[in-house]
Tab-separated table of C-alpha atoms and ligand atoms in Angstrom:
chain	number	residue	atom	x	y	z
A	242	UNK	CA	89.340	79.425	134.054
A	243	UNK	CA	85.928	78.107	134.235
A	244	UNK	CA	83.078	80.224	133.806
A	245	UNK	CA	79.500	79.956	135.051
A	246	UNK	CA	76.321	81.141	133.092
A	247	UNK	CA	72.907	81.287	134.736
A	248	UNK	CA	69.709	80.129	132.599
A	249	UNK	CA	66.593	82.120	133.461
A	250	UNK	CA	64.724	79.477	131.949
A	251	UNK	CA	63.038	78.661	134.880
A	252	UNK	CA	62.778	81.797	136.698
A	253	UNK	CA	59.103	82.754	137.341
A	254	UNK	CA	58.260	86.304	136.149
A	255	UNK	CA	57.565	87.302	139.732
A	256	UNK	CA	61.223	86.255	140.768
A	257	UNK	CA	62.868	87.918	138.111
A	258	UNK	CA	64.288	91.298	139.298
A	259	UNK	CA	65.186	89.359	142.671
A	260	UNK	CA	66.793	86.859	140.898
A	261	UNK	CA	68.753	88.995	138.568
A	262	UNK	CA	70.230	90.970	141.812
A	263	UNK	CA	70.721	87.993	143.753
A	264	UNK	CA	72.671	85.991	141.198
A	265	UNK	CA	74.880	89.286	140.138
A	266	UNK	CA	75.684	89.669	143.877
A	267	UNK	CA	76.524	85.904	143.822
A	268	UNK	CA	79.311	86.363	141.359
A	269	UNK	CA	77.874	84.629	138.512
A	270	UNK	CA	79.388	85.555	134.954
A	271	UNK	CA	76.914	85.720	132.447
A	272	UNK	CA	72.753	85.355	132.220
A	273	UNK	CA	71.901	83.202	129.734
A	274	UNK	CA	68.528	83.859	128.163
A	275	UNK	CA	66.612	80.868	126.082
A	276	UNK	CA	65.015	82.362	123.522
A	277	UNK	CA	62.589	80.121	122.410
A	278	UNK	CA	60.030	80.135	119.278
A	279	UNK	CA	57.701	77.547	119.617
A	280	UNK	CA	58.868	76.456	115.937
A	281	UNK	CA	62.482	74.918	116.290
A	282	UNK	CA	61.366	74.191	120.118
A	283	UNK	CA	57.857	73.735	121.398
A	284	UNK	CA	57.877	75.597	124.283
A	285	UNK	CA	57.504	79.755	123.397
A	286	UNK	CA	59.416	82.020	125.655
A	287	UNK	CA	59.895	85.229	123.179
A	288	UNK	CA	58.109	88.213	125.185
A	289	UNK	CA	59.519	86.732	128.737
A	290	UNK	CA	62.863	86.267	127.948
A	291	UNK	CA	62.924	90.193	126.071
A	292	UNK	CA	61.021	91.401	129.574
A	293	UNK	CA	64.053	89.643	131.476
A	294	UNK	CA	66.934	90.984	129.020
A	295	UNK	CA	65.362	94.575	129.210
A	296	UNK	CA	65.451	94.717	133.273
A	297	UNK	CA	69.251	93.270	133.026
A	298	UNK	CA	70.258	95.665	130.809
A	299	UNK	CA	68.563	98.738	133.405
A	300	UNK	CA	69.288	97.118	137.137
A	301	UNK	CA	73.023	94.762	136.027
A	302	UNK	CA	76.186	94.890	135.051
A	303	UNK	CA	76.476	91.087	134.572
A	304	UNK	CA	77.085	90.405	130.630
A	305	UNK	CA	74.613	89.158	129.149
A	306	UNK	CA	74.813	85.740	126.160
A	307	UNK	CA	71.844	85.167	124.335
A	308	UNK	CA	70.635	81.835	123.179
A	309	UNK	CA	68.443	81.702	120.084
A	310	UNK	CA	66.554	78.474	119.767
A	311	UNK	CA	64.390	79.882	116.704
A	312	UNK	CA	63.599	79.079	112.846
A	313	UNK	CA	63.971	82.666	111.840
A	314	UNK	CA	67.374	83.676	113.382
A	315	UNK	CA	67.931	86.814	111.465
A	316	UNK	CA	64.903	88.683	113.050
A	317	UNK	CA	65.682	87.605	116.929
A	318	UNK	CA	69.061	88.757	115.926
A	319	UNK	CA	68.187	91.716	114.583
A	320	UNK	CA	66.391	92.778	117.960
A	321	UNK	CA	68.729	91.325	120.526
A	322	UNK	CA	71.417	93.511	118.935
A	323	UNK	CA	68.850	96.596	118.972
A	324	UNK	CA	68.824	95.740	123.057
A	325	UNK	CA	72.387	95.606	123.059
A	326	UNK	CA	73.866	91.728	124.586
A	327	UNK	CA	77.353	90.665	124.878
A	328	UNK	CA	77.053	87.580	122.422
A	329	UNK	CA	74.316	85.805	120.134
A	330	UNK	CA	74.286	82.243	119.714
A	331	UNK	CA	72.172	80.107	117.327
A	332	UNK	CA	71.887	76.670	116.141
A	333	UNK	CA	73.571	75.509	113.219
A	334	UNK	CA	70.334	73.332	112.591
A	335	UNK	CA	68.613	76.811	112.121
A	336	UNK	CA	69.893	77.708	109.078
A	337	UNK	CA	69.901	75.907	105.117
A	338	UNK	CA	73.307	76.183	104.441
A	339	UNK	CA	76.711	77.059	105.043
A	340	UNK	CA	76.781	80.064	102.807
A	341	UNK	CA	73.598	81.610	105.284
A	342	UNK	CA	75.441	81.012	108.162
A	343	UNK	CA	78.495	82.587	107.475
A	344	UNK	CA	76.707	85.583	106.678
A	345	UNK	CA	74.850	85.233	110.096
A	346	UNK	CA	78.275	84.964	111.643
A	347	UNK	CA	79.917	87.774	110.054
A	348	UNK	CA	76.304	90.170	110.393
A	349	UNK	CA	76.844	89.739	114.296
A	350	UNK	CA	80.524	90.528	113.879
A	351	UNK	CA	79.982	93.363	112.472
A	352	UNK	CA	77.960	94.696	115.102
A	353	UNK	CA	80.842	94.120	118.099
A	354	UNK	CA	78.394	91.411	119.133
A	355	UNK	CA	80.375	88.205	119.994
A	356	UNK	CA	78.908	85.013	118.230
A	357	UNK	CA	78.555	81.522	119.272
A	358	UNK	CA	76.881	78.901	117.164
A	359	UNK	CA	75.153	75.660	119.389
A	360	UNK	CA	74.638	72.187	118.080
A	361	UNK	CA	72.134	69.833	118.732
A	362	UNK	CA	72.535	66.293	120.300
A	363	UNK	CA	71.679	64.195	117.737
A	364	UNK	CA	73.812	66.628	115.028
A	365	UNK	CA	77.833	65.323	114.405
A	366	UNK	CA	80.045	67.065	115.939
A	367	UNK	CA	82.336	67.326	112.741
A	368	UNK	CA	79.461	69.670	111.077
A	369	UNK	CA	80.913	72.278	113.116
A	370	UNK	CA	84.165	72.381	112.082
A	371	UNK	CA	84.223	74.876	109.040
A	372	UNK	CA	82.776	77.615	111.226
A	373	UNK	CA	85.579	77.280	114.106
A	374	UNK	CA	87.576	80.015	112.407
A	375	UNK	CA	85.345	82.372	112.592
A	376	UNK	CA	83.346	82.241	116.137
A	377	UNK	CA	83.884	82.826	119.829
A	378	UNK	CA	82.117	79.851	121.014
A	379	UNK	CA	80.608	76.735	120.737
A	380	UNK	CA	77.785	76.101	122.742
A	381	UNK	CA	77.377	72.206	122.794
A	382	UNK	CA	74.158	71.029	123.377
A	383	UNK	CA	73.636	68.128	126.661
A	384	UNK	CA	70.225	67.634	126.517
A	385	UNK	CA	67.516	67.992	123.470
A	386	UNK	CA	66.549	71.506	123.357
A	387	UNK	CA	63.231	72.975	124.498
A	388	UNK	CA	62.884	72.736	128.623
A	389	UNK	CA	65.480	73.089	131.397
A	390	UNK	CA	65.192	70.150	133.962
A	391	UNK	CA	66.063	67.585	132.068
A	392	UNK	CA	69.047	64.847	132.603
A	393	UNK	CA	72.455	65.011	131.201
A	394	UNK	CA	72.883	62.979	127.944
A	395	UNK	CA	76.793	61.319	128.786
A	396	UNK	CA	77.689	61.529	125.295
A	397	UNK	CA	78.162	64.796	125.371
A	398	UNK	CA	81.209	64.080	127.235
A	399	UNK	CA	82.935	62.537	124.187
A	400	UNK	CA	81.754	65.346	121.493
A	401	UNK	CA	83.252	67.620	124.107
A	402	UNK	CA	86.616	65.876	123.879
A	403	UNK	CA	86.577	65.736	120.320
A	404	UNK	CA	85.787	69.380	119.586
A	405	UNK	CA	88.130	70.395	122.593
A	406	UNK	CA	91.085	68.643	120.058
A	407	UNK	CA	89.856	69.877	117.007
A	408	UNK	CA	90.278	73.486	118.522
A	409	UNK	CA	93.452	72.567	120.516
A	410	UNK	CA	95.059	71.251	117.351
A	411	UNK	CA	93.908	74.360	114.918
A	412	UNK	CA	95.328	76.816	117.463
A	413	UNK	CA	91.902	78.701	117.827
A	414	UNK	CA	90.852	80.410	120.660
A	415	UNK	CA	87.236	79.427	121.260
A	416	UNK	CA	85.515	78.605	124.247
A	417	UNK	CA	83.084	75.592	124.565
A	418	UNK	CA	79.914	76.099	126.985
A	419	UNK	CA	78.065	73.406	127.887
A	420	UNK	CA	74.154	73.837	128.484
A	421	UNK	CA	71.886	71.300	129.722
A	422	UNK	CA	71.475	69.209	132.717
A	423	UNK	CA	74.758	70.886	134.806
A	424	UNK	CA	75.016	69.785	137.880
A	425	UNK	CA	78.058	69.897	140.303
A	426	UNK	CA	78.892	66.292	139.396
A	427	UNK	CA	78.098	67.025	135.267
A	428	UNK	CA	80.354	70.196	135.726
A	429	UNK	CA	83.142	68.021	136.810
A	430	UNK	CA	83.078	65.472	133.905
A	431	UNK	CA	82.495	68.350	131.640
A	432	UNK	CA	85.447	70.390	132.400
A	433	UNK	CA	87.363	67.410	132.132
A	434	UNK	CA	86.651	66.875	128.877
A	435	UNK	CA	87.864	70.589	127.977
A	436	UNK	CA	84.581	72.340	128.832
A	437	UNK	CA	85.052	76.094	130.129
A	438	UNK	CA	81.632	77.629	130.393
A	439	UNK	CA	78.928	75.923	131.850
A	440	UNK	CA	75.503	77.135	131.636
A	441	UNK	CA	73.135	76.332	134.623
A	442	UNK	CA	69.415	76.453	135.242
A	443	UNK	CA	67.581	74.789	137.603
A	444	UNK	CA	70.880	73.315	139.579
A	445	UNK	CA	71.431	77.471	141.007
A	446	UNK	CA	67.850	78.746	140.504
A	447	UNK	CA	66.774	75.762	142.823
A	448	UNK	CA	69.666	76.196	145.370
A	449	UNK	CA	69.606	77.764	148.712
A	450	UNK	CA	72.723	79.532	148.184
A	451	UNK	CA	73.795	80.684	144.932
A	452	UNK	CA	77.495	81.573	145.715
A	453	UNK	CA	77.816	78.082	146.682
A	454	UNK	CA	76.466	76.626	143.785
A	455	UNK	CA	78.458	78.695	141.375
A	456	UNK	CA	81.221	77.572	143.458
A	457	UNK	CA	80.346	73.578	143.239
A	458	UNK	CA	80.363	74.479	139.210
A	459	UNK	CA	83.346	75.445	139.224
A	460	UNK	CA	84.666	72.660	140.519
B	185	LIG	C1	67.557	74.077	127.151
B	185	LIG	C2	68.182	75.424	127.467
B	185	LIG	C3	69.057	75.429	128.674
B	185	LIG	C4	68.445	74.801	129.907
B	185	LIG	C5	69.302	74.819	131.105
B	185	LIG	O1	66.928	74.115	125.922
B	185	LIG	O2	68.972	75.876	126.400
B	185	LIG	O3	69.670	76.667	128.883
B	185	LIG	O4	67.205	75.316	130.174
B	185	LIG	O5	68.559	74.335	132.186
B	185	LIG	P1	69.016	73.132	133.099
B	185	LIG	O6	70.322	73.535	133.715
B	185	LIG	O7	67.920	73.010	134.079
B	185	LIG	O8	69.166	71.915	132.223
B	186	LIG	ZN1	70.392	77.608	126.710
């Protein structure tokens, strides 16, 4: 089954609390929040993305993944477990070694927290590998992180493929999300490839109807 997450990215502070009602009453499977540091990512969306996690958590029931797109992950995931979310995902490009994130892994573990770790673009695929064993998810990067808007990068298509085998043929159970430039046409190619959680900003926070776009995702 193919899921749907909604990136809030984009959502103006005014629109939040409408936004977070709208898109729960839509259907939609999991907010995504962006947190973002201005250090690993230009852009700095720490205090609005907390504000937006804190008024989930009091008016939703919709489960809640966050995405940490920070230098210092242990801190961010020190207080997104402190709010309480239903999985914490950081970039393998965050941290020195593999020794220091296989603690991260195993911290979030610990605290019933699901983990996924996300991979950059430009990073090989293959560098992900030794950590399948031990996550929920693989968040694979389709566009350069920092700002939601931007267009699909097709390559993403193949990494997809070649993770989606790497899984398939190691028996794990992980699911691979897709974030970045997801648009009904994107989701389709995506899936294809073995894709089965799409994240989604500006293609439902821009759309009339947001049942029907999570629908179109779907495919
Ligand atoms: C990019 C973020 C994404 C992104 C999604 O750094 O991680 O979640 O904003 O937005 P769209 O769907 O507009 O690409
Ligand atoms: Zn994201």
């Amino acid at each position: 089954m193919v899921e749907v997450s909604a990136s809030f990215l984009n959502v103006e502070k005014e629109n939040s609390i409408q936004t977070i009602y709208n898109l729960e009453a839509s259907g939609i499977d999991y907010f995504h929040i962006d947190v973002m540091d201005g250090k690993f990512v230009k852009n700095n969306t720490v205090d609005r993305m907390r504000e937006y996690t804190e008024y989930m958590k009091q008016i939703a029931n919709t489960k809640i993944e966050v995405h940490l797109m920070v230098e210092e992950v242990e801190s961010y995931v020190k207080s997104y477990l402190d709010i309480g979310v239903n999985s914490i995902t950081f970039h393998i490009e965050s941290l020195k070694n593999e020794m220091e994130i296989l603690k991260m892994i195993s911290y979030i573990k610990k605290h019933d927290t699901q983990v996924g770790l996300s991979i950059n673009p430009k990073t090989k695929i293959e560098q992900i590998y030794p950590y399948l064993p031990y996550i929920h998810k693989v968040l694979v990067m389709s566009v350069e992180p920092g700002a939601g808007g931007q267009k699909f990068l097709p390559e993403a298509r193949e990494r997809i493929q070649t993770l989606n085998k790497a899984i398939y043929e190691n028996g794990f159970e992980i699911d691979i999300e897709v974030d970045g430039g997801i648009n009904a046409q994107t989701a389709l190619e995506v899936i294809e490839a073995g894709a089965n959680i799409l994240v989604a900003g500006s293609y439902i926070v821009t759309s009339e109807n947001y049942k029907e776009a999570i629908k179109n995702l779907r495919g």
